[in-house]
mmCIF file of C-alpha atoms in Angstrom:
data_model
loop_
_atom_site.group_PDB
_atom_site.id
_atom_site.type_symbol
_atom_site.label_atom_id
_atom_site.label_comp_id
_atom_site.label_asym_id
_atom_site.label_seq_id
_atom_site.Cartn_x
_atom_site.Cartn_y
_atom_site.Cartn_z
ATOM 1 C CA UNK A 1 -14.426 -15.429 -1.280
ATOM 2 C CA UNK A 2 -14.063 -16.192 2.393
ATOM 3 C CA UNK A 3 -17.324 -14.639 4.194
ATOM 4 C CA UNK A 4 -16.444 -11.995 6.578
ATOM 5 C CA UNK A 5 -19.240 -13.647 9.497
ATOM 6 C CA UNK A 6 -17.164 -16.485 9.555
ATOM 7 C CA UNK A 7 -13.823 -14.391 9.879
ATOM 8 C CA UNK A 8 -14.798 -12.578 12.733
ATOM 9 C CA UNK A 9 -17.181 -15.451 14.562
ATOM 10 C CA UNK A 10 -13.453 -17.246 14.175
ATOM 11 C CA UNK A 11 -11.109 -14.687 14.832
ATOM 12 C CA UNK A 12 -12.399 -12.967 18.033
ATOM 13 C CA UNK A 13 -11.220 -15.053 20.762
ATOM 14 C CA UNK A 14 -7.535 -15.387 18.603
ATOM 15 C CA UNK A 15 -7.317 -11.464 18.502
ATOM 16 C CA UNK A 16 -8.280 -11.290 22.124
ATOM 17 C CA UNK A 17 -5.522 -12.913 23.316
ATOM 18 C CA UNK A 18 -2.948 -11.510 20.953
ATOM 19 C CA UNK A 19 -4.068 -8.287 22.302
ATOM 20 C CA UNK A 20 -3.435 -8.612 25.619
ATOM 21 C CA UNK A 21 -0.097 -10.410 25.575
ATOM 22 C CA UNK A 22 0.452 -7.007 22.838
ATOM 23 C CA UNK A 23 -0.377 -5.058 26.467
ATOM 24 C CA UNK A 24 1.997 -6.768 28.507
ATOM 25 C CA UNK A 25 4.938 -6.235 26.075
ATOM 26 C CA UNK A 26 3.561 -2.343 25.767
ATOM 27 C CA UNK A 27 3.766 -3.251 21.706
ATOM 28 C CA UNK A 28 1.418 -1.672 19.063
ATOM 29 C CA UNK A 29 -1.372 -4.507 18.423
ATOM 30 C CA UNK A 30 -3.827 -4.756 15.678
ATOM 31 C CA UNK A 31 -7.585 -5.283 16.492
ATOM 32 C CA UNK A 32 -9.760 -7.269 14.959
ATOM 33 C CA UNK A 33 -11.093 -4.240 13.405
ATOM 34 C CA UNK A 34 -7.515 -3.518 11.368
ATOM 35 C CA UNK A 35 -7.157 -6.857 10.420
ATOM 36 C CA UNK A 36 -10.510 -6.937 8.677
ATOM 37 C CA UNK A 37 -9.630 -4.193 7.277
ATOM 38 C CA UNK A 38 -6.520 -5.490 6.000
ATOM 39 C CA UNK A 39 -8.155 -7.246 3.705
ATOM 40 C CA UNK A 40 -10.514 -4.821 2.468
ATOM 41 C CA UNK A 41 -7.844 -2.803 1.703
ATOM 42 C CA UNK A 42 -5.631 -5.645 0.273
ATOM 43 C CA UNK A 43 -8.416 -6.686 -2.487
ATOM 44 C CA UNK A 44 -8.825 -3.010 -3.263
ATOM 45 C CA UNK A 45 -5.244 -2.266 -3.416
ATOM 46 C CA UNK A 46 -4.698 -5.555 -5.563
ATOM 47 C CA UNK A 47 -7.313 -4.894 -7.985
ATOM 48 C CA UNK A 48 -6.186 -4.991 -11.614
ATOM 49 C CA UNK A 49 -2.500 -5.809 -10.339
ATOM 50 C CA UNK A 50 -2.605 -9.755 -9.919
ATOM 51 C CA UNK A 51 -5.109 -12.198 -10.601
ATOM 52 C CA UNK A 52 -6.839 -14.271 -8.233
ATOM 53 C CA UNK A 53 -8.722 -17.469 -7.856
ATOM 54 C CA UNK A 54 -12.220 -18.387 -7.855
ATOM 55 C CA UNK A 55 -11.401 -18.860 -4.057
ATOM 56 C CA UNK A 56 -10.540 -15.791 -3.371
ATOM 57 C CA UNK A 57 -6.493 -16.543 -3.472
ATOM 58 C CA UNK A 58 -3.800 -14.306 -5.499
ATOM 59 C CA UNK A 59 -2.500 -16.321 -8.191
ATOM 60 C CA UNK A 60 1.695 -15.786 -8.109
ATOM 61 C CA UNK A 61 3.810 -16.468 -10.909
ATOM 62 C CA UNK A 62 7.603 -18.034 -10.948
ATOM 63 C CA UNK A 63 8.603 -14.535 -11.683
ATOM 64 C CA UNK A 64 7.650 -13.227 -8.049
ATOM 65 C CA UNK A 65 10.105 -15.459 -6.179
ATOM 66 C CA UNK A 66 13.924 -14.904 -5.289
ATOM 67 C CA UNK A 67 16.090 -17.114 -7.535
ATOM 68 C CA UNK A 68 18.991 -16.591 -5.787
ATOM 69 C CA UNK A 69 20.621 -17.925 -2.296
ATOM 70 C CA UNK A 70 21.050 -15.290 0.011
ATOM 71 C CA UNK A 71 23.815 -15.320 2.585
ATOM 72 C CA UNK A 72 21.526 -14.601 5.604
ATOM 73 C CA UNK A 73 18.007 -14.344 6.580
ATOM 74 C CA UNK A 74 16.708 -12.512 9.675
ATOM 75 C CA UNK A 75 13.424 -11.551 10.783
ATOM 76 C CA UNK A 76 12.281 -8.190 10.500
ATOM 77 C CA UNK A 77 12.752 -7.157 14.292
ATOM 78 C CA UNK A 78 16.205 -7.882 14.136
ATOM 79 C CA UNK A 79 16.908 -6.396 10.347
ATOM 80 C CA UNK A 80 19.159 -3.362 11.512
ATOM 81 C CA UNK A 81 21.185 -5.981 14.054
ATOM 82 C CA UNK A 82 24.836 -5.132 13.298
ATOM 83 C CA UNK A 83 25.414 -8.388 12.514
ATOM 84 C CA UNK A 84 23.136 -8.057 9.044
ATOM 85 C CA UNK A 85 26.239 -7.402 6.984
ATOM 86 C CA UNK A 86 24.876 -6.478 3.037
ATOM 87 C CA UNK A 87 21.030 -6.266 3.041
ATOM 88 C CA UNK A 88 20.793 -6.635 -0.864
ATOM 89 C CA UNK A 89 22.181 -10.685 -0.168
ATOM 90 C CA UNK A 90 19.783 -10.840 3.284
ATOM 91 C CA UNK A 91 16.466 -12.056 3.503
ATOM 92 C CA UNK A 92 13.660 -10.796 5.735
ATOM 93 C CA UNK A 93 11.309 -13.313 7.805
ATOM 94 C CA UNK A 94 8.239 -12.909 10.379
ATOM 95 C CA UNK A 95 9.772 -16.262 12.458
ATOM 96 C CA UNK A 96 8.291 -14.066 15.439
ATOM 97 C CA UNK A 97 5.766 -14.101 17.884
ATOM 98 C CA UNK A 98 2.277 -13.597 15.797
ATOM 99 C CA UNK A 99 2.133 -10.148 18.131
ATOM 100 C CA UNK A 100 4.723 -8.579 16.309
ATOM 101 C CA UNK A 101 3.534 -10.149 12.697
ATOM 102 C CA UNK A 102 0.486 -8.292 13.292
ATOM 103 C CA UNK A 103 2.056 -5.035 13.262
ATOM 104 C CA UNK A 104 3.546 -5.502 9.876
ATOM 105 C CA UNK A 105 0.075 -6.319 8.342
ATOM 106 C CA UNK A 106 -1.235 -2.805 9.475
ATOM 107 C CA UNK A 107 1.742 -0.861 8.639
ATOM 108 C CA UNK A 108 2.574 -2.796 5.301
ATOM 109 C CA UNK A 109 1.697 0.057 3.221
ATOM 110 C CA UNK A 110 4.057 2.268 5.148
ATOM 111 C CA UNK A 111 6.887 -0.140 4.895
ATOM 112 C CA UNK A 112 6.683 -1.325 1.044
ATOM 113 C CA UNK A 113 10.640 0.997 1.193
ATOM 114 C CA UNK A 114 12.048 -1.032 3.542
ATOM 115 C CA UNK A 115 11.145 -4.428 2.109
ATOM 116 C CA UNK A 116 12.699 -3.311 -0.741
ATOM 117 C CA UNK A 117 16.452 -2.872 0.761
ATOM 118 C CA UNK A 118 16.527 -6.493 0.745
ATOM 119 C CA UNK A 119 17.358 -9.202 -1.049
ATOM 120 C CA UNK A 120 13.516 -10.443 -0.668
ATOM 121 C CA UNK A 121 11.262 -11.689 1.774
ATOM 122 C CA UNK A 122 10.199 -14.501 3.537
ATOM 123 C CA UNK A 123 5.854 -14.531 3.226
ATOM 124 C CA UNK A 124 4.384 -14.602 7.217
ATOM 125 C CA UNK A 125 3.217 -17.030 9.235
ATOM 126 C CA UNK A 126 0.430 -15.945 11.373
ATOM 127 C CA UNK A 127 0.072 -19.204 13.419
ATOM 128 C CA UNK A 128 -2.544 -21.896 11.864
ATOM 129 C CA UNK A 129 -2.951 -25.138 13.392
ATOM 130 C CA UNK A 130 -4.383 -28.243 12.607
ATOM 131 C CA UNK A 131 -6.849 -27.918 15.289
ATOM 132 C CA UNK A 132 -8.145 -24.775 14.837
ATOM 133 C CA UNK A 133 -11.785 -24.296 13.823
ATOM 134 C CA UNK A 134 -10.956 -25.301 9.465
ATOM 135 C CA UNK A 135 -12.804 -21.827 7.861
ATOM 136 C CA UNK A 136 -10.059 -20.322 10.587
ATOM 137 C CA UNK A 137 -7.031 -21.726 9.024
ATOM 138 C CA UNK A 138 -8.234 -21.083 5.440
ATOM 139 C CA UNK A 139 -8.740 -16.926 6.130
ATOM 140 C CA UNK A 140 -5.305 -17.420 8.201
ATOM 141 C CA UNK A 141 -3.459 -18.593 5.124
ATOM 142 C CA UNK A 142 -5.725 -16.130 2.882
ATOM 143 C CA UNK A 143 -4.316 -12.953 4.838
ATOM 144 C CA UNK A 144 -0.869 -14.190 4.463
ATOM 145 C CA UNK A 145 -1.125 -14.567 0.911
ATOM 146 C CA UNK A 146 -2.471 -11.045 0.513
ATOM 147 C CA UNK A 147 0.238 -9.643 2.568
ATOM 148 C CA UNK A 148 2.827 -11.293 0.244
ATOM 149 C CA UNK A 149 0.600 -10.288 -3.150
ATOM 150 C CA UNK A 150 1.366 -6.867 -1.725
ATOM 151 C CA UNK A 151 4.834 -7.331 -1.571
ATOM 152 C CA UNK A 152 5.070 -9.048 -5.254
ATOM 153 C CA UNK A 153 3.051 -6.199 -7.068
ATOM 154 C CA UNK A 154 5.966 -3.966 -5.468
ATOM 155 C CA UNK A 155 8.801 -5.906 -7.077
ATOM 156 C CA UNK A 156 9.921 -7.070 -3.581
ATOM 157 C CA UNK A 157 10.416 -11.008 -4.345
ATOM 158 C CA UNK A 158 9.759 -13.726 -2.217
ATOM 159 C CA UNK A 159 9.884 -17.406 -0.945
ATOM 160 C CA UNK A 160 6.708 -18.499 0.033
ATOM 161 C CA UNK A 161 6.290 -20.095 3.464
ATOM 162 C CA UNK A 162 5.020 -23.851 3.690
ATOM 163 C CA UNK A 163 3.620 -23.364 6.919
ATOM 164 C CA UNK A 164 -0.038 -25.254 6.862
ATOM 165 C CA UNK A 165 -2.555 -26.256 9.476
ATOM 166 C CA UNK A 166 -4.529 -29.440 8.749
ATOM 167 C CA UNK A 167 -4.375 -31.522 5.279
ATOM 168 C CA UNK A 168 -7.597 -30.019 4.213
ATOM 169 C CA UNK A 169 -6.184 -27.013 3.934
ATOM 170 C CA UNK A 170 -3.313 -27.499 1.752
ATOM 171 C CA UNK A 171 -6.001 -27.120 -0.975
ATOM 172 C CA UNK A 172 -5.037 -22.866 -0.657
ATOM 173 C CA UNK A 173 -1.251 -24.165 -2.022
ATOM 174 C CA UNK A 174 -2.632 -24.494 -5.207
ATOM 175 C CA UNK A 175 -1.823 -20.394 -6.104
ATOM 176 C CA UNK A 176 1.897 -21.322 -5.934
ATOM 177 C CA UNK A 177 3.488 -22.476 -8.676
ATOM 178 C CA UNK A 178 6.039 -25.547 -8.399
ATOM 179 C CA UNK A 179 9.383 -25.225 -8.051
ATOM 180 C CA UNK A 180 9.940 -22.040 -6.788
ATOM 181 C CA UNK A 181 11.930 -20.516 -3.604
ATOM 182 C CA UNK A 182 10.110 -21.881 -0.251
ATOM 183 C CA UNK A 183 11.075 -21.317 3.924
ATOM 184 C CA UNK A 184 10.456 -23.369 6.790
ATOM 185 C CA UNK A 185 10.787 -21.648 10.349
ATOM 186 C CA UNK A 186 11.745 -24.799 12.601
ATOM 187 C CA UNK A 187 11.895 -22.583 15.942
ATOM 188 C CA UNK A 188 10.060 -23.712 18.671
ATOM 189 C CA UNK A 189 9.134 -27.139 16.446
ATOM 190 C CA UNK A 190 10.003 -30.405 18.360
ATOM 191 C CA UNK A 191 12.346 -32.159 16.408
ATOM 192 C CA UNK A 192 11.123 -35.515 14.233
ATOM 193 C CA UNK A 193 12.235 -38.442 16.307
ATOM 194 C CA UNK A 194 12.745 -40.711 13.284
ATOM 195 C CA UNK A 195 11.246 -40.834 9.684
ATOM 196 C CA UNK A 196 8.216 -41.362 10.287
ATOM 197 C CA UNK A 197 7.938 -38.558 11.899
ATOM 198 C CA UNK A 198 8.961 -36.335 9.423
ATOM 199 C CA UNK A 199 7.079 -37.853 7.334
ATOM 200 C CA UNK A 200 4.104 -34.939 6.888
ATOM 201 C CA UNK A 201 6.459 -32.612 6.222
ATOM 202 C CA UNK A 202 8.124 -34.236 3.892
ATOM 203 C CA UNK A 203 5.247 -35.227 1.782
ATOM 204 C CA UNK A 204 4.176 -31.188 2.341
ATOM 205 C CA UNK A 205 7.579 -30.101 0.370
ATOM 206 C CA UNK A 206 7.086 -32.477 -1.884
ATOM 207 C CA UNK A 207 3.587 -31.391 -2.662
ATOM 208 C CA UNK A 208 5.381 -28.069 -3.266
ATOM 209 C CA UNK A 209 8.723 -29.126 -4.785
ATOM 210 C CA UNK A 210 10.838 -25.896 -4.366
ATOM 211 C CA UNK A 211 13.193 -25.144 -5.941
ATOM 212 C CA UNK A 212 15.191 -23.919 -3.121
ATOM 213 C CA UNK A 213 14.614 -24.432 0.770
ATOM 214 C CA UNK A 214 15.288 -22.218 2.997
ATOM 215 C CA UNK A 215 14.650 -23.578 6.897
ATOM 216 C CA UNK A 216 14.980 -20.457 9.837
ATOM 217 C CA UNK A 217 16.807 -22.522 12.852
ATOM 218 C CA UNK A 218 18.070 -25.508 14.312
ATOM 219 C CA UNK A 219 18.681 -28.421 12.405
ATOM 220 C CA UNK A 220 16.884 -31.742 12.380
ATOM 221 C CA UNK A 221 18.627 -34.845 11.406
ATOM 222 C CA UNK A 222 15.763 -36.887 9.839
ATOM 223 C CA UNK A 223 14.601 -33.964 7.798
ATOM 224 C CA UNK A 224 17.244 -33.975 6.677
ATOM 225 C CA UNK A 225 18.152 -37.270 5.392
ATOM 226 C CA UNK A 226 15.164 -37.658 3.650
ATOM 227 C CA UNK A 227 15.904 -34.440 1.764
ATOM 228 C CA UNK A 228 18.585 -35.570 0.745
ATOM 229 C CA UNK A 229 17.405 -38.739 -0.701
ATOM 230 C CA UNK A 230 14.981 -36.530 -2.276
ATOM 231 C CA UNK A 231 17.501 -34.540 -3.663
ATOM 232 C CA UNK A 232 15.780 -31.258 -2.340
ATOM 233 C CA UNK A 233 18.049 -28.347 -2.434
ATOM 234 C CA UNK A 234 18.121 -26.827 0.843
ATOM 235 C CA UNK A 235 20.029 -24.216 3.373
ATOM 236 C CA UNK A 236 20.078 -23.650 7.258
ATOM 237 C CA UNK A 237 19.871 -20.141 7.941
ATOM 238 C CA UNK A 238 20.839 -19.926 12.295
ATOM 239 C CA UNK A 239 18.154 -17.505 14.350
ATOM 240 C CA UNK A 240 19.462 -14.526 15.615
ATOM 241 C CA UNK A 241 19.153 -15.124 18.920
ATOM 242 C CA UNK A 242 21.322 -18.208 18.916
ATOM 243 C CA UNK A 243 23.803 -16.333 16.721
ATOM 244 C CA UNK A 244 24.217 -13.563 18.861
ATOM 245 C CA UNK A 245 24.234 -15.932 22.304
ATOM 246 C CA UNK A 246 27.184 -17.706 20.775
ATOM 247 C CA UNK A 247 28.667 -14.723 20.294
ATOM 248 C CA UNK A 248 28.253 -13.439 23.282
ATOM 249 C CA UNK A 249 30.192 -16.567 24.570
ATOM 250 C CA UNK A 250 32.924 -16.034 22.140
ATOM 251 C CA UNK A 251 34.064 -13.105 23.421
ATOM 252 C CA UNK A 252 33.648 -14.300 27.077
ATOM 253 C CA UNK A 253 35.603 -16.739 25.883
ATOM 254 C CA UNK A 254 38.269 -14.619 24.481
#
């Protein structure tokens, strides 16, 4: 188990400045204190409902993931967008800021209902780099996984997300099994400028072998070549905000 000195000797400056962009945008932010907490709560809550590794990780099984395409993902600010046409075939994501993931960690108790209107849901991504402080990244990718061990123990499936930091942490992938649903958010990622490239991210689906992809945003061309050589099944889902800007020109257009 992750020790909780080195989660908050690694988390405070993180928190601090999440909290203060929260401020600005006059959002509710979690503190340092409810994301500890969090995870108290998570292990408690989890107890006797899903197993977990001698590292501390929840162990998911092939039965906890969606095994069907939906027709649309959005992220769970935008989920009552008119444009979200049947929620049952819609999936929800955190593609967001990490200020409003935060939220959703705090109030995930509260919420298990409307998780459950959907289709499934996409597992967060609080940000985790690959160079940020290691033991950082590791309780990064641990509170994720609780949040989604949450969701699974409430028969809400999922598609786990293959967002990593470093290579030394793609140890805590292990808990997933192999060929089940996965999602990539590439918003706000530079696109690969040739195959080489794409190369870690590649061999980081590859490690994971999904069974279905499904990528949150614009396209990239050398991605997706190699995926197909790979013969990885995969789906472009468009972001909301492009969506609705094209939209919007549409019907200037019209």
């Amino acid at each position: 188990m992750i020790s909780f000195v080195f989660i908050i000797l690694q988390i405070i400056p993180f928190i601090g400045i999440e909290r203060n962009s929260l401020k600005k945008r006059n959002y509710n932010y979690a503190s340092l204190s409810d994301l500890l907490n969090f995870v108290d709560e998570a292990y408690t809550y989890l107890d006797g409902k899903i197993e977990f590794s001698n590292k501390g990780y929840p162990l998911f099984k092939k039965e906890h993931f969606l095994k069907e395409w939906p027709d649309d993902m959005v992220t769970f600010k935008d989920r009552n967008n008119p444009m979200v046409i049947d929620k049952t075939k819609t999936v929800l994501c955190f593609y967001q800021p990490d200020a409003r993931i935060f939220t959703r960690f705090v109030k995930v108790f509260d919420e298990i209902e409307i998780y459950k209107n959907y289709l499934g849901c996409v597992t967060p991504d609080i940000t985790v780099t690959f160079d940020m402080d290691l033991e950082f990244q590791r309780m990064i990718m641990l509170i994720n996984q609780l949040f989604a061990a949450i969701l699974v123990v409430n028969g809400i499936k999922i598609a786990f997300n293959t967002r990593t930091g470093s290579i030394e942490t793609e140890d805590c992938l292990t808990s997933i099994p192999k060929n089940v649903a996965c999602s990539s958010g590439f918003l706000g990622c530079k696109s690969a400028r040739n195959h080489f490239q794409a190369k870690s991210y590649i061999n980081k689906i590859l490690a994971l072998r999904p069974s279905m992809l499904l990528i949150y945003g614009k396209k990239d061309r050398y991605i997706n070549e190699q995926m197909d050589l790979l013969g990885i099944q995969y789906r472009y889902y468009e972001d909301y905000h492009t969506r609705s800007k094209n939209r919007r020109d549409c019907n200037v257009r019209l």
